[in-house]
Amino acid sequence: MSKRMWGGRFAEEPNAILEEINASIDFDRHLYAHDIAGSKAHASMLAKQGIIGAEDAKKIIQGLDTILSEIERGEFKFSRALEDIHTHIEARLEELIGPAAGRLHTARSRNDQVATDLRLFIREAIDRLDQSIAELQLALAEKALAHAGTVMPGFTHLQPAQPVTFGHHLLAYVEMLARDRGRLEDARKRLNECPLGAAALAGTSFPIDREATAEALGFDRPAANSLDAVSDRDFVLETLAAVSICAIHLSRFAEEIVIWASPAFGFIRLSDRFTTGSSIMPQKRNPDAAELVRAKIGRIVGALMQIIVVMKGLPLAYAKDLQEDKEGTFDALSTLSLLIAATIGMVRDLEPDEKRMKAAAGEGYATATDLADWLVRQLGMPFREAHRIAGEIVARAAKARLPLHRLPLSEMQAIEPRITEEVFSILSIPHSVKSRTSFGGTTPLNVRAQARKWLKRLAKERKGG
């Protein structure tokens, strides 16, 4: 057998530059286990259908198992001269079992082979990511329960808005991650169709059983159209889109860690395990782990943009452009896995400064909305009028450099005479937080209930329920 699968048509060797640009073994070697699994399923099906002999199929499968062991033990020799993982495995199979190896490629092409391999790889990666994201949700929910009553400022425009609790803030990310898992689950459902047997683009004249190979490889069904089966990379696009959104969520959280850990905020402290120092400034404690989580999203989104550009102008069916669907994808998936692990570590490691958080929650007249709400409830004002009056009271307090609850009643009554002493009961930070009892609100009772709900759900998932 020629070292190259396609050598019979060509009289001359490829130019060295073509070999350099054409080789994919440096990255598609990651598909070795999936390629071998697909080949074993294909060989078994060919034998069952009487397309190849049972003895040849047995030799092929035994040879493939030997190759799998060699690769996993680090004894397999890779060479760029053999172009890709498929060629490597088939060439080694010929060395092991002789001419019977040549029967393996009956009724298939590298086009449907690599499409199958990549679906298997991404399906496996999605399953691992789902477990990792669930672990991050667990870490966040545990921390949220512990700090369901820890008051902190809530922000809009990064300006003090209304008091919330630290637990409530953390649970917002639990919800985001739940959507990330849902998107990955949806992507997994759609990718779970088997291209194997579509051959180069038109199917095959051999009496293959595509249902059998699909079932053997854990797919829901064979892909219905042979042209689409070999050229579709929607599953890569969709997975990378979901992965990118998840990375954005991690980046947002990392940004908040960077802000919170700065002395200007002083909301949290990260230990030595997730910070580094400066080569020149002895006092520095830099949140490098968070900064790198924030930065590495560029690699993930870049991989998505790359495959979008690759796919945007491709006619049916297969084109060599599709070789560029792997390197960025592999990097994006492994990068996200690393970012999740780092974020889990930081969540478990960080400790909030509850005193500083509570003090900051009272800055910026954060209970002004409570004042407006009181005017609506107690004086029957339309909210817009109450909003205006509360704003004027805030302006007066700011001019006097006093917090709202320290502004004399007479100053408030100068703006709205019907205001009574009772107003001071609703201007405290603890009251403001406790009063947000609507579904999804920040009252500690809600936060505890939601945190426990998530912990119960995640524990049930762990048990396979």
CSV table of C-alpha atoms in Angstrom, one decimal:
chain,number,residue,atom,x,y,z
A,1,MET,CA,0.0,0.0,0.0
A,2,SER,CA,1.3,3.5,-0.8
A,3,LYS,CA,2.1,5.6,2.2
A,4,ARG,CA,-0.4,8.1,0.7
A,5,MET,CA,-4.0,7.2,0.3
A,6,TRP,CA,-4.2,9.1,-2.9
A,7,GLY,CA,-0.9,8.4,-4.6
A,8,GLY,CA,-2.0,6.3,-7.6
A,9,ARG,CA,-3.0,9.3,-9.8
A,10,PHE,CA,0.2,11.2,-9.3
A,11,ALA,CA,3.6,10.6,-11.0
A,12,GLU,CA,5.6,13.2,-9.0
A,13,GLU,CA,6.1,13.8,-5.3
A,14,PRO,CA,4.4,16.8,-3.8
A,15,ASN,CA,6.4,20.0,-3.4
A,16,ALA,CA,7.8,20.5,0.1
A,17,ILE,CA,5.8,23.6,0.6
A,18,LEU,CA,2.6,21.7,-0.3
A,19,GLU,CA,3.5,19.0,2.2
A,20,GLU,CA,4.1,21.7,4.9
A,21,ILE,CA,0.7,23.4,4.4
A,22,ASN,CA,-1.1,20.2,3.8
A,23,ALA,CA,0.0,18.3,7.0
A,24,SER,CA,-2.5,18.2,9.8
A,25,ILE,CA,-0.9,15.5,12.0
A,26,ASP,CA,0.4,18.1,14.5
A,27,PHE,CA,-3.1,18.7,15.7
A,28,ASP,CA,-5.4,16.1,14.3
A,29,ARG,CA,-3.5,13.4,16.2
A,30,HIS,CA,-5.8,14.4,19.1
A,31,LEU,CA,-8.5,12.4,17.2
A,32,TYR,CA,-6.7,9.1,17.4
A,33,ALA,CA,-9.1,7.4,19.8
A,34,HIS,CA,-12.1,8.6,17.9
A,35,ASP,CA,-10.6,7.6,14.6
A,36,ILE,CA,-9.9,4.1,15.9
A,37,ALA,CA,-13.4,3.8,17.4
A,38,GLY,CA,-15.0,4.8,14.1
A,39,SER,CA,-12.7,2.4,12.1
A,40,LYS,CA,-13.6,-0.5,14.5
A,41,ALA,CA,-17.4,0.2,14.0
A,42,HIS,CA,-16.9,0.4,10.3
A,43,ALA,CA,-15.0,-2.8,10.1
A,44,SER,CA,-17.5,-4.7,12.2
A,45,MET,CA,-20.3,-3.4,10.0
A,46,LEU,CA,-18.5,-4.3,6.7
A,47,ALA,CA,-18.0,-7.9,8.0
A,48,LYS,CA,-21.6,-8.2,9.1
A,49,GLN,CA,-22.8,-7.0,5.7
A,50,GLY,CA,-20.5,-9.5,4.0
A,51,ILE,CA,-18.5,-6.8,2.3
A,52,ILE,CA,-15.3,-8.0,3.8
A,53,GLY,CA,-14.5,-11.3,5.4
A,54,ALA,CA,-14.9,-12.0,9.1
A,55,GLU,CA,-11.3,-13.0,9.5
A,56,ASP,CA,-10.1,-9.8,7.9
A,57,ALA,CA,-12.4,-7.7,10.2
A,58,LYS,CA,-11.0,-9.5,13.2
A,59,LYS,CA,-7.4,-8.8,12.2
A,60,ILE,CA,-8.3,-5.2,11.5
A,61,ILE,CA,-9.9,-4.7,14.9
A,62,GLN,CA,-7.1,-6.4,16.7
A,63,GLY,CA,-4.6,-4.3,14.8
A,64,LEU,CA,-6.5,-1.1,15.7
A,65,ASP,CA,-6.5,-2.1,19.4
A,66,THR,CA,-2.7,-2.6,19.2
A,67,ILE,CA,-2.3,0.9,17.6
A,68,LEU,CA,-4.5,2.4,20.3
A,69,SER,CA,-2.3,0.9,23.0
A,70,GLU,CA,0.9,2.1,21.2
A,71,ILE,CA,-0.3,5.7,21.0
A,72,GLU,CA,-1.5,5.7,24.7
A,73,ARG,CA,1.8,4.3,25.8
A,74,GLY,CA,3.7,6.9,23.8
A,75,GLU,CA,5.3,4.3,21.6
A,76,PHE,CA,3.7,5.3,18.3
A,77,LYS,CA,5.8,7.2,15.8
A,78,PHE,CA,4.2,10.2,14.2
A,79,SER,CA,5.7,11.8,11.0
A,80,ARG,CA,4.6,14.9,9.1
A,81,ALA,CA,5.3,12.9,5.9
A,82,LEU,CA,2.1,10.9,6.6
A,83,GLU,CA,-0.1,14.0,6.5
A,84,ASP,CA,-2.9,13.1,9.0
A,85,ILE,CA,-4.0,10.8,11.7
A,86,HIS,CA,-6.1,8.6,9.3
A,87,THR,CA,-3.0,7.9,7.1
A,88,HIS,CA,-0.9,7.2,10.2
A,89,ILE,CA,-3.3,4.6,11.5
A,90,GLU,CA,-3.9,2.9,8.2
A,91,ALA,CA,-0.1,2.8,7.4
A,92,ARG,CA,0.7,1.3,10.8
A,93,LEU,CA,-2.2,-1.2,10.4
A,94,GLU,CA,-0.7,-2.4,7.2
A,95,GLU,CA,2.6,-3.0,9.0
A,96,LEU,CA,0.8,-5.0,11.6
A,97,ILE,CA,-1.6,-7.1,9.6
A,98,GLY,CA,-0.5,-6.8,6.0
A,99,PRO,CA,-2.9,-6.5,3.0
A,100,ALA,CA,-6.1,-7.0,5.0
A,101,ALA,CA,-5.5,-3.4,6.2
A,102,GLY,CA,-6.4,-2.1,2.8
A,103,ARG,CA,-9.9,-3.5,3.1
A,104,LEU,CA,-10.8,-1.1,6.0
A,105,HIS,CA,-11.3,1.9,3.7
A,106,THR,CA,-14.0,0.1,1.7
A,107,ALA,CA,-17.2,2.2,1.5
A,108,ARG,CA,-15.8,5.2,3.2
A,109,SER,CA,-13.7,8.3,2.6
A,110,ARG,CA,-11.5,10.5,4.7
A,111,ASN,CA,-14.3,13.1,4.3
A,112,ASP,CA,-16.9,11.1,6.2
A,113,GLN,CA,-14.2,9.7,8.5
A,114,VAL,CA,-12.9,13.0,9.7
A,115,ALA,CA,-16.4,14.4,10.1
A,116,THR,CA,-17.3,11.4,12.3
A,117,ASP,CA,-14.1,11.7,14.3
A,118,LEU,CA,-14.7,15.4,15.0
A,119,ARG,CA,-18.3,14.9,16.1
A,120,LEU,CA,-17.1,12.2,18.5
A,121,PHE,CA,-14.4,14.5,19.8
A,122,ILE,CA,-16.6,17.5,20.3
A,123,ARG,CA,-19.4,15.3,21.9
A,124,GLU,CA,-16.9,14.0,24.4
A,125,ALA,CA,-15.6,17.6,25.1
A,126,ILE,CA,-19.1,18.9,25.7
A,127,ASP,CA,-19.8,16.1,28.2
A,128,ARG,CA,-16.6,17.1,30.1
A,129,LEU,CA,-17.4,20.8,30.0
A,130,ASP,CA,-20.9,20.2,31.3
A,131,GLN,CA,-19.4,18.4,34.3
A,132,SER,CA,-16.9,21.2,34.9
A,133,ILE,CA,-19.5,24.0,34.6
A,134,ALA,CA,-21.7,22.1,37.1
A,135,GLU,CA,-18.8,22.1,39.5
A,136,LEU,CA,-18.4,25.8,39.1
A,137,GLN,CA,-22.1,26.3,39.7
A,138,LEU,CA,-21.8,24.2,42.9
A,139,ALA,CA,-18.9,26.3,44.1
A,140,LEU,CA,-20.8,29.5,43.5
A,141,ALA,CA,-24.0,28.2,45.1
A,142,GLU,CA,-22.1,27.0,48.2
A,143,LYS,CA,-20.5,30.4,48.6
A,144,ALA,CA,-23.9,32.1,47.9
A,145,LEU,CA,-25.5,30.2,50.7
A,146,ALA,CA,-22.7,31.1,53.1
A,147,HIS,CA,-23.2,34.8,52.2
A,148,ALA,CA,-26.9,35.0,51.7
A,149,GLY,CA,-27.1,37.8,54.1
A,150,THR,CA,-23.8,39.5,53.3
A,151,VAL,CA,-24.7,43.0,52.1
A,152,MET,CA,-22.9,44.6,49.2
A,153,PRO,CA,-23.6,47.4,46.8
A,154,GLY,CA,-25.4,46.5,43.6
A,155,PHE,CA,-24.2,48.5,40.6
A,156,THR,CA,-25.5,49.9,37.3
A,157,HIS,CA,-23.0,51.7,35.1
A,158,LEU,CA,-20.5,50.7,37.8
A,159,GLN,CA,-22.1,53.3,40.0
A,160,PRO,CA,-23.8,52.5,43.3
A,161,ALA,CA,-27.4,51.6,42.6
A,162,GLN,CA,-29.2,49.6,45.3
A,163,PRO,CA,-28.0,47.3,48.1
A,164,VAL,CA,-27.9,43.6,47.3
A,165,THR,CA,-26.3,40.6,48.9
A,166,PHE,CA,-23.1,38.9,47.9
A,167,GLY,CA,-25.0,35.6,47.7
A,168,HIS,CA,-27.5,37.1,45.3
A,169,HIS,CA,-24.7,38.4,43.1
A,170,LEU,CA,-23.0,35.0,42.9
A,171,LEU,CA,-26.3,33.3,42.1
A,172,ALA,CA,-26.6,35.5,39.0
A,173,TYR,CA,-23.6,33.6,37.6
A,174,VAL,CA,-25.1,30.3,38.5
A,175,GLU,CA,-28.1,31.3,36.3
A,176,MET,CA,-25.7,32.3,33.5
A,177,LEU,CA,-23.9,29.1,33.7
A,178,ALA,CA,-27.1,27.1,33.6
A,179,ARG,CA,-27.9,28.8,30.2
A,180,ASP,CA,-24.4,27.9,29.0
A,181,ARG,CA,-25.0,24.3,29.9
A,182,GLY,CA,-28.3,24.4,28.1
A,183,ARG,CA,-26.7,25.8,24.9
A,184,LEU,CA,-24.1,23.0,25.0
A,185,GLU,CA,-26.7,20.4,25.6
A,186,ASP,CA,-28.6,21.7,22.6
A,187,ALA,CA,-25.5,21.7,20.5
A,188,ARG,CA,-24.8,18.1,21.5
A,189,LYS,CA,-28.3,17.0,20.5
A,190,ARG,CA,-27.9,18.4,17.0
A,191,LEU,CA,-24.4,17.1,16.5
A,192,ASN,CA,-25.3,13.6,17.4
A,193,GLU,CA,-25.8,12.3,13.8
A,194,CYS,CA,-23.3,10.0,12.2
A,195,PRO,CA,-21.7,11.0,8.9
A,196,LEU,CA,-20.0,7.6,8.5
A,197,GLY,CA,-21.0,5.9,5.3
A,198,ALA,CA,-21.6,9.2,3.4
A,199,ALA,CA,-18.2,8.4,1.8
A,200,ALA,CA,-16.7,11.2,-0.2
A,201,LEU,CA,-20.0,13.1,-0.9
A,202,ALA,CA,-22.4,10.8,-2.7
A,203,GLY,CA,-22.8,7.8,-0.5
A,204,THR,CA,-21.6,4.3,-1.7
A,205,SER,CA,-22.8,1.5,-3.9
A,206,PHE,CA,-21.8,-1.1,-1.2
A,207,PRO,CA,-24.7,-2.5,0.9
A,208,ILE,CA,-23.6,-0.8,4.1
A,209,ASP,CA,-25.7,-0.5,7.3
A,210,ARG,CA,-25.4,3.1,8.4
A,211,GLU,CA,-27.8,2.6,11.3
A,212,ALA,CA,-25.5,0.0,12.7
A,213,THR,CA,-22.4,2.2,12.7
A,214,ALA,CA,-24.4,5.1,14.1
A,215,GLU,CA,-25.7,3.0,17.0
A,216,ALA,CA,-22.2,1.4,17.6
A,217,LEU,CA,-20.7,4.9,18.0
A,218,GLY,CA,-23.5,6.2,20.2
A,219,PHE,CA,-25.2,8.5,17.7
A,220,ASP,CA,-28.9,9.0,17.6
A,221,ARG,CA,-29.1,8.4,13.8
A,222,PRO,CA,-27.1,8.5,10.6
A,223,ALA,CA,-26.9,11.9,8.9
A,224,ALA,CA,-29.6,12.0,6.2
A,225,ASN,CA,-27.9,13.7,3.3
A,226,SER,CA,-24.4,12.6,2.2
A,227,LEU,CA,-23.5,16.0,0.8
A,228,ASP,CA,-24.4,17.7,4.1
A,229,ALA,CA,-22.8,14.9,6.2
A,230,VAL,CA,-19.3,15.5,4.9
A,231,SER,CA,-19.4,19.3,4.6
A,232,ASP,CA,-21.5,20.3,7.6
A,233,ARG,CA,-19.5,22.1,10.4
A,234,ASP,CA,-22.6,23.7,12.0
A,235,PHE,CA,-21.8,21.5,15.1
A,236,VAL,CA,-18.4,23.2,15.4
A,237,LEU,CA,-19.9,26.7,14.9
A,238,GLU,CA,-22.6,26.0,17.4
A,239,THR,CA,-20.4,24.5,20.0
A,240,LEU,CA,-17.8,27.3,19.7
A,241,ALA,CA,-20.6,29.9,20.0
A,242,ALA,CA,-21.9,28.3,23.2
A,243,VAL,CA,-18.3,28.0,24.5
A,244,SER,CA,-17.6,31.7,23.6
A,245,ILE,CA,-20.7,32.8,25.5
A,246,CYS,CA,-19.6,30.8,28.5
A,247,ALA,CA,-16.2,32.3,28.3
A,248,ILE,CA,-17.7,35.8,28.2
A,249,HIS,CA,-19.5,35.0,31.5
A,250,LEU,CA,-16.3,33.8,33.1
A,251,SER,CA,-14.6,37.0,31.8
A,252,ARG,CA,-17.3,39.2,33.4
A,253,PHE,CA,-16.8,37.4,36.7
A,254,ALA,CA,-13.0,37.7,36.4
A,255,GLU,CA,-13.4,41.4,35.8
A,256,GLU,CA,-15.4,41.8,38.9
A,257,ILE,CA,-12.8,39.8,40.9
A,258,VAL,CA,-10.1,42.2,39.7
A,259,ILE,CA,-12.2,45.2,40.7
A,260,TRP,CA,-13.3,43.8,44.0
A,261,ALA,CA,-9.8,42.8,44.9
A,262,SER,CA,-8.4,46.3,44.3
A,263,PRO,CA,-7.7,48.4,47.4
A,264,ALA,CA,-10.0,51.0,46.1
A,265,PHE,CA,-12.9,48.6,46.5
A,266,GLY,CA,-11.5,46.1,49.0
A,267,PHE,CA,-14.5,43.8,48.8
A,268,ILE,CA,-12.6,40.5,48.6
A,269,ARG,CA,-9.3,39.0,49.3
A,270,LEU,CA,-7.6,36.2,47.3
A,271,SER,CA,-5.0,34.1,48.9
A,272,ASP,CA,-1.4,33.6,47.8
A,273,ARG,CA,-2.7,30.6,45.8
A,274,PHE,CA,-4.4,32.8,43.2
A,275,THR,CA,-2.3,36.0,43.2
A,276,THR,CA,1.2,36.9,42.3
A,277,GLY,CA,3.7,39.6,43.3
A,278,SER,CA,5.7,42.3,41.5
A,279,SER,CA,9.4,42.0,40.6
A,280,ILE,CA,9.9,45.6,41.8
A,281,MET,CA,7.1,46.6,44.1
A,282,PRO,CA,7.2,44.4,47.3
A,283,GLN,CA,3.7,45.3,48.4
A,284,LYS,CA,1.8,44.1,45.3
A,285,ARG,CA,-0.7,41.3,45.3
A,286,ASN,CA,-1.9,40.9,41.7
A,287,PRO,CA,-5.0,38.9,40.7
A,288,ASP,CA,-3.2,37.3,37.8
A,289,ALA,CA,-5.5,34.3,37.7
A,290,ALA,CA,-8.5,36.5,37.2
A,291,GLU,CA,-6.7,38.7,34.7
A,292,LEU,CA,-5.8,35.6,32.6
A,293,VAL,CA,-9.3,34.3,32.6
A,294,ARG,CA,-10.4,37.7,31.4
A,295,ALA,CA,-7.8,37.7,28.7
A,296,LYS,CA,-7.9,34.2,27.3
A,297,ILE,CA,-11.4,34.6,26.1
A,298,GLY,CA,-9.8,36.2,23.0
A,299,ARG,CA,-8.4,32.8,22.0
A,300,ILE,CA,-11.9,31.2,22.3
A,301,VAL,CA,-13.8,33.9,20.4
A,302,GLY,CA,-11.0,34.0,17.8
A,303,ALA,CA,-11.5,30.3,17.2
A,304,LEU,CA,-15.2,30.9,16.5
A,305,MET,CA,-14.4,33.8,14.2
A,306,GLN,CA,-11.9,31.6,12.3
A,307,ILE,CA,-14.4,28.8,11.6
A,308,ILE,CA,-17.0,31.4,10.6
A,309,VAL,CA,-14.6,32.8,8.0
A,310,VAL,CA,-13.7,29.3,6.8
A,311,MET,CA,-17.3,28.3,6.3
A,312,LYS,CA,-18.8,31.5,4.9
A,313,GLY,CA,-18.0,30.9,1.2
A,314,LEU,CA,-17.6,27.1,0.9
A,315,PRO,CA,-19.6,25.4,-1.9
A,316,LEU,CA,-20.8,21.9,-1.3
A,317,ALA,CA,-19.3,19.4,-0.5
A,318,TYR,CA,-15.9,18.9,1.1
A,319,ALA,CA,-13.0,21.3,0.6
A,320,LYS,CA,-9.5,21.2,2.1
A,321,ASP,CA,-10.5,24.5,3.9
A,322,LEU,CA,-12.2,22.3,6.4
A,323,GLN,CA,-8.9,21.1,7.7
A,324,GLU,CA,-8.8,24.5,9.5
A,325,ASP,CA,-11.8,23.5,11.6
A,326,LYS,CA,-9.7,21.6,14.2
A,327,GLU,CA,-6.7,23.5,15.6
A,328,GLY,CA,-8.7,26.5,16.9
A,329,THR,CA,-11.5,24.3,18.1
A,330,PHE,CA,-9.2,22.0,20.1
A,331,ASP,CA,-7.5,25.1,21.6
A,332,ALA,CA,-10.8,26.8,22.5
A,333,LEU,CA,-12.2,23.7,24.2
A,334,SER,CA,-9.1,23.1,26.2
A,335,THR,CA,-8.8,26.8,27.1
A,336,LEU,CA,-12.3,27.0,28.4
A,337,SER,CA,-11.7,23.9,30.5
A,338,LEU,CA,-8.7,25.6,32.1
A,339,LEU,CA,-10.6,28.8,32.7
A,340,ILE,CA,-13.4,27.0,34.4
A,341,ALA,CA,-10.9,25.2,36.7
A,342,ALA,CA,-9.2,28.5,37.5
A,343,THR,CA,-12.6,30.1,38.3
A,344,ILE,CA,-13.6,27.3,40.5
A,345,GLY,CA,-10.4,27.7,42.4
A,346,MET,CA,-10.9,31.5,42.9
A,347,VAL,CA,-14.5,31.1,44.0
A,348,ARG,CA,-13.5,28.6,46.7
A,349,ASP,CA,-10.5,30.7,47.6
A,350,LEU,CA,-11.9,34.3,47.8
A,351,GLU,CA,-13.1,35.7,51.1
A,352,PRO,CA,-15.4,38.8,51.2
A,353,ASP,CA,-14.7,41.7,53.5
A,354,GLU,CA,-18.2,41.9,54.9
A,355,LYS,CA,-17.6,45.2,56.8
A,356,ARG,CA,-16.2,47.0,53.8
A,357,MET,CA,-19.0,45.6,51.6
A,358,LYS,CA,-21.7,46.8,53.9
A,359,ALA,CA,-20.1,50.3,54.2
A,360,ALA,CA,-19.9,50.6,50.5
A,361,ALA,CA,-23.5,49.5,50.1
A,362,GLY,CA,-24.5,52.7,51.9
A,363,GLU,CA,-22.5,55.0,49.6
A,364,GLY,CA,-24.0,56.9,46.7
A,365,TYR,CA,-27.5,57.2,48.3
A,366,ALA,CA,-28.4,53.6,47.5
A,367,THR,CA,-31.7,53.7,49.4
A,368,ALA,CA,-33.1,56.6,47.3
A,369,THR,CA,-35.4,54.1,45.5
A,370,ASP,CA,-36.7,52.9,48.9
A,371,LEU,CA,-37.5,56.5,49.7
A,372,ALA,CA,-39.4,56.9,46.4
A,373,ASP,CA,-41.3,53.6,47.0
A,374,TRP,CA,-42.2,54.8,50.5
A,375,LEU,CA,-43.7,58.0,49.1
A,376,VAL,CA,-45.8,55.9,46.7
A,377,ARG,CA,-47.0,53.6,49.4
A,378,GLN,CA,-47.6,56.0,52.3
A,379,LEU,CA,-48.6,59.2,50.4
A,380,GLY,CA,-50.2,57.7,47.4
A,381,MET,CA,-48.0,59.6,44.9
A,382,PRO,CA,-47.5,58.5,41.3
A,383,PHE,CA,-44.1,57.0,41.1
A,384,ARG,CA,-42.8,59.6,38.7
A,385,GLU,CA,-43.6,62.4,41.2
A,386,ALA,CA,-42.1,60.3,44.0
A,387,HIS,CA,-39.0,59.8,41.9
A,388,ARG,CA,-38.6,63.6,41.5
A,389,ILE,CA,-39.1,64.4,45.2
A,390,ALA,CA,-36.7,61.6,46.2
A,391,GLY,CA,-34.2,63.0,43.7
A,392,GLU,CA,-34.5,66.5,45.2
A,393,ILE,CA,-34.0,65.1,48.7
A,394,VAL,CA,-30.9,63.2,47.5
A,395,ALA,CA,-29.6,66.5,46.0
A,396,ARG,CA,-30.1,68.3,49.4
A,397,ALA,CA,-28.4,65.5,51.3
A,398,ALA,CA,-25.4,65.6,48.8
A,399,LYS,CA,-25.1,69.3,49.3
A,400,ALA,CA,-25.0,68.9,53.0
A,401,ARG,CA,-22.6,65.9,52.6
A,402,LEU,CA,-24.9,63.7,54.6
A,403,PRO,CA,-26.3,60.2,54.0
A,404,LEU,CA,-30.0,60.0,53.5
A,405,HIS,CA,-30.7,58.6,56.9
A,406,ARG,CA,-28.8,61.4,58.6
A,407,LEU,CA,-30.6,64.2,56.7
A,408,PRO,CA,-32.9,66.0,59.2
A,409,LEU,CA,-36.6,65.4,58.8
A,410,SER,CA,-37.1,69.2,58.5
A,411,GLU,CA,-34.9,69.2,55.4
A,412,MET,CA,-37.1,66.5,53.8
A,413,GLN,CA,-40.3,68.2,54.8
A,414,ALA,CA,-39.1,71.4,53.2
A,415,ILE,CA,-39.5,69.5,49.9
A,416,GLU,CA,-42.5,67.4,50.8
A,417,PRO,CA,-44.3,68.5,54.0
A,418,ARG,CA,-46.2,65.2,54.4
A,419,ILE,CA,-43.1,63.1,55.1
A,420,THR,CA,-43.0,61.8,58.6
A,421,GLU,CA,-40.5,60.4,61.0
A,422,GLU,CA,-41.5,56.9,59.8
A,423,VAL,CA,-39.5,57.4,56.7
A,424,PHE,CA,-36.2,56.7,58.5
A,425,SER,CA,-37.3,53.2,59.2
A,426,ILE,CA,-36.9,52.3,55.5
A,427,LEU,CA,-33.7,54.2,54.8
A,428,SER,CA,-31.3,51.7,56.4
A,429,ILE,CA,-29.3,49.3,54.2
A,430,PRO,CA,-30.5,46.1,56.0
A,431,HIS,CA,-34.1,47.1,55.6
A,432,SER,CA,-33.6,47.9,51.9
A,433,VAL,CA,-32.1,44.4,51.3
A,434,LYS,CA,-34.8,42.6,53.4
A,435,SER,CA,-37.6,44.4,51.6
A,436,ARG,CA,-36.8,43.0,48.2
A,437,THR,CA,-39.1,40.0,48.6
A,438,SER,CA,-40.3,39.7,45.0
A,439,PHE,CA,-39.5,36.5,43.1
A,440,GLY,CA,-35.8,36.7,42.1
A,441,GLY,CA,-35.2,39.6,44.6
A,442,THR,CA,-32.2,40.0,46.8
A,443,THR,CA,-33.8,39.4,50.3
A,444,PRO,CA,-31.7,36.9,52.2
A,445,LEU,CA,-34.7,34.6,52.5
A,446,ASN,CA,-34.9,34.4,48.7
A,447,VAL,CA,-31.1,33.9,48.3
A,448,ARG,CA,-31.0,31.1,50.8
A,449,ALA,CA,-34.0,29.4,49.1
A,450,GLN,CA,-32.4,29.7,45.6
A,451,ALA,CA,-29.0,28.6,46.8
A,452,ARG,CA,-30.5,25.5,48.4
A,453,LYS,CA,-32.6,24.8,45.3
A,454,TRP,CA,-29.4,24.9,43.2
A,455,LEU,CA,-27.4,22.8,45.6
A,456,LYS,CA,-30.2,20.2,45.6
A,457,ARG,CA,-30.5,20.2,41.8
A,458,LEU,CA,-26.7,19.9,41.3
A,459,ALA,CA,-26.5,17.1,43.9
A,460,LYS,CA,-29.2,15.2,42.1
A,461,GLU,CA,-27.4,15.6,38.8
A,462,ARG,CA,-24.3,14.2,40.3
A,463,LYS,CA,-26.1,11.1,41.4
A,464,GLY,CA,-27.4,10.7,37.8
A,465,GLY,CA,-31.0,11.5,38.8
